[in-house]
Amino acid sequence: MNIKVCPIEEAINLIGHKWKVLIIRNLLTTDHQRFGCLQKGINGISQKMLTQQLRQLENDELISRKVFAEVPPKVEYSLTDLGRSLQPILESISTWGKGYLETKGTDSKDFIDD
């Protein structure tokens, strides 16, 4: 039996959680980031939630995790090529979001840079 799959559903399952999109957004701005830097760059995310989302993104092969043999331990996260391939999608979402905010009367000077 051949099971049909929906590509949109699959993409939403991978990145549909709000925290995942924001993690990917932040990792698109640099080659790599440490846990604390990621947490500071995402308003309202708890340590537990960030840990869970990073693990899921790593399991889905959208990010990679590099552990350095140091004391204290140093861990860096970066996007894989597959994760970087999401950049044009996030840029499109940003463009749409800016247009939406403008229709609601938000001044573009109040936008956070992507």
Short mmCIF file of C-alpha atoms in Angstrom, two decimals:
data_model
loop_
_atom_site.label_atom_id
_atom_site.label_comp_id
_atom_site.label_asym_id
_atom_site.label_seq_id
_atom_site.Cartn_x
_atom_site.Cartn_y
_atom_site.Cartn_z
CA MET A 1 0.00 0.00 0.00
CA ASN A 2 1.40 3.38 -1.06
CA ILE A 3 0.79 6.10 1.54
CA LYS A 4 0.40 9.64 0.19
CA VAL A 5 2.23 12.42 1.98
CA CYS A 6 1.67 16.18 1.91
CA PRO A 7 4.88 18.20 1.48
CA ILE A 8 3.36 21.24 3.24
CA GLU A 9 2.34 19.10 6.21
CA GLU A 10 5.84 17.63 6.40
CA ALA A 11 7.46 21.08 6.31
CA ILE A 12 5.11 22.38 9.00
CA ASN A 13 5.85 19.32 11.14
CA LEU A 14 9.57 20.13 10.91
CA ILE A 15 9.53 23.89 11.51
CA GLY A 16 5.96 24.77 12.48
CA HIS A 17 6.68 25.34 16.16
CA LYS A 18 7.27 29.06 16.80
CA TRP A 19 10.49 28.45 18.71
CA LYS A 20 12.00 26.38 15.90
CA VAL A 21 11.51 29.15 13.37
CA LEU A 22 13.11 31.67 15.72
CA ILE A 23 16.06 29.36 16.41
CA ILE A 24 16.60 28.93 12.66
CA ARG A 25 16.24 32.70 12.16
CA ASN A 26 18.97 33.34 14.72
CA LEU A 27 21.29 30.68 13.31
CA LEU A 28 20.91 32.18 9.82
CA THR A 29 22.65 35.33 11.06
CA THR A 30 25.90 33.61 12.10
CA ASP A 31 27.94 30.53 11.33
CA HIS A 32 27.36 29.13 14.82
CA GLN A 33 25.97 30.10 18.21
CA ARG A 34 26.26 28.84 21.73
CA PHE A 35 23.24 27.92 23.82
CA GLY A 36 23.28 31.09 25.93
CA CYS A 37 23.48 33.34 22.89
CA LEU A 38 20.54 31.55 21.30
CA GLN A 39 18.51 31.87 24.49
CA LYS A 40 19.25 35.60 24.80
CA GLY A 41 18.19 36.14 21.18
CA ILE A 42 14.75 34.57 21.61
CA ASN A 43 12.45 36.46 23.96
CA GLY A 44 10.47 34.26 26.32
CA ILE A 45 12.03 30.87 25.57
CA SER A 46 12.91 28.78 28.61
CA GLN A 47 16.07 26.73 28.93
CA LYS A 48 14.00 23.53 28.88
CA MET A 49 12.09 24.52 25.74
CA LEU A 50 15.25 25.64 23.92
CA THR A 51 16.91 22.33 24.78
CA GLN A 52 13.91 20.35 23.50
CA GLN A 53 13.66 22.33 20.27
CA LEU A 54 17.40 22.11 19.58
CA ARG A 55 17.28 18.32 20.04
CA GLN A 56 14.35 18.01 17.64
CA LEU A 57 16.05 20.22 15.05
CA GLU A 58 19.22 18.14 15.40
CA ASN A 59 17.27 14.88 15.04
CA ASP A 60 15.62 16.30 11.91
CA GLU A 61 19.10 17.17 10.58
CA LEU A 62 18.33 20.89 10.29
CA ILE A 63 21.05 21.87 12.78
CA SER A 64 24.30 20.34 13.94
CA ARG A 65 25.72 20.32 17.44
CA LYS A 66 29.46 20.47 18.05
CA VAL A 67 30.81 19.67 21.51
CA PHE A 68 34.28 20.87 22.43
CA ALA A 69 36.35 18.91 24.96
CA GLU A 70 36.77 21.77 27.40
CA VAL A 71 35.96 22.53 31.01
CA PRO A 72 33.40 23.94 31.31
CA PRO A 73 31.88 22.17 28.30
CA LYS A 74 31.43 24.28 25.20
CA VAL A 75 28.69 23.45 22.69
CA GLU A 76 27.99 25.28 19.45
CA TYR A 77 24.98 24.97 17.17
CA SER A 78 24.90 25.68 13.46
CA LEU A 79 22.60 25.09 10.53
CA THR A 80 23.22 22.18 8.23
CA ASP A 81 22.93 22.71 4.48
CA LEU A 82 19.37 21.42 4.78
CA GLY A 83 18.67 23.97 7.52
CA ARG A 84 20.24 26.78 5.46
CA SER A 85 17.94 25.86 2.58
CA LEU A 86 15.10 27.32 4.69
CA GLN A 87 16.52 30.85 4.32
CA PRO A 88 14.39 31.90 1.31
CA ILE A 89 11.28 30.58 3.07
CA LEU A 90 11.99 32.61 6.20
CA GLU A 91 12.76 35.67 4.05
CA SER A 92 9.36 35.26 2.37
CA ILE A 93 7.65 34.93 5.75
CA SER A 94 9.45 38.09 6.92
CA THR A 95 8.36 40.03 3.83
CA TRP A 96 4.78 38.89 4.30
CA GLY A 97 4.91 39.74 8.02
CA LYS A 98 6.22 43.25 7.32
CA GLY A 99 3.39 43.83 4.84
CA TYR A 100 0.87 42.57 7.35
CA LEU A 101 2.24 44.81 10.12
CA GLU A 102 2.11 47.81 7.79
CA THR A 103 -1.56 47.14 7.02
CA LYS A 104 -2.15 47.20 10.78
CA GLY A 105 -0.46 50.60 11.05
CA THR A 106 2.93 49.55 12.40
CA ASP A 107 5.68 51.92 11.29
CA SER A 108 8.52 50.11 9.52
CA LYS A 109 11.05 51.84 11.82
CA ASP A 110 9.62 49.67 14.61
CA PHE A 111 10.53 46.40 12.83
CA ILE A 112 13.27 44.22 14.27
CA ASP A 113 15.97 43.53 11.69
CA ASP A 114 15.94 39.97 10.38
#
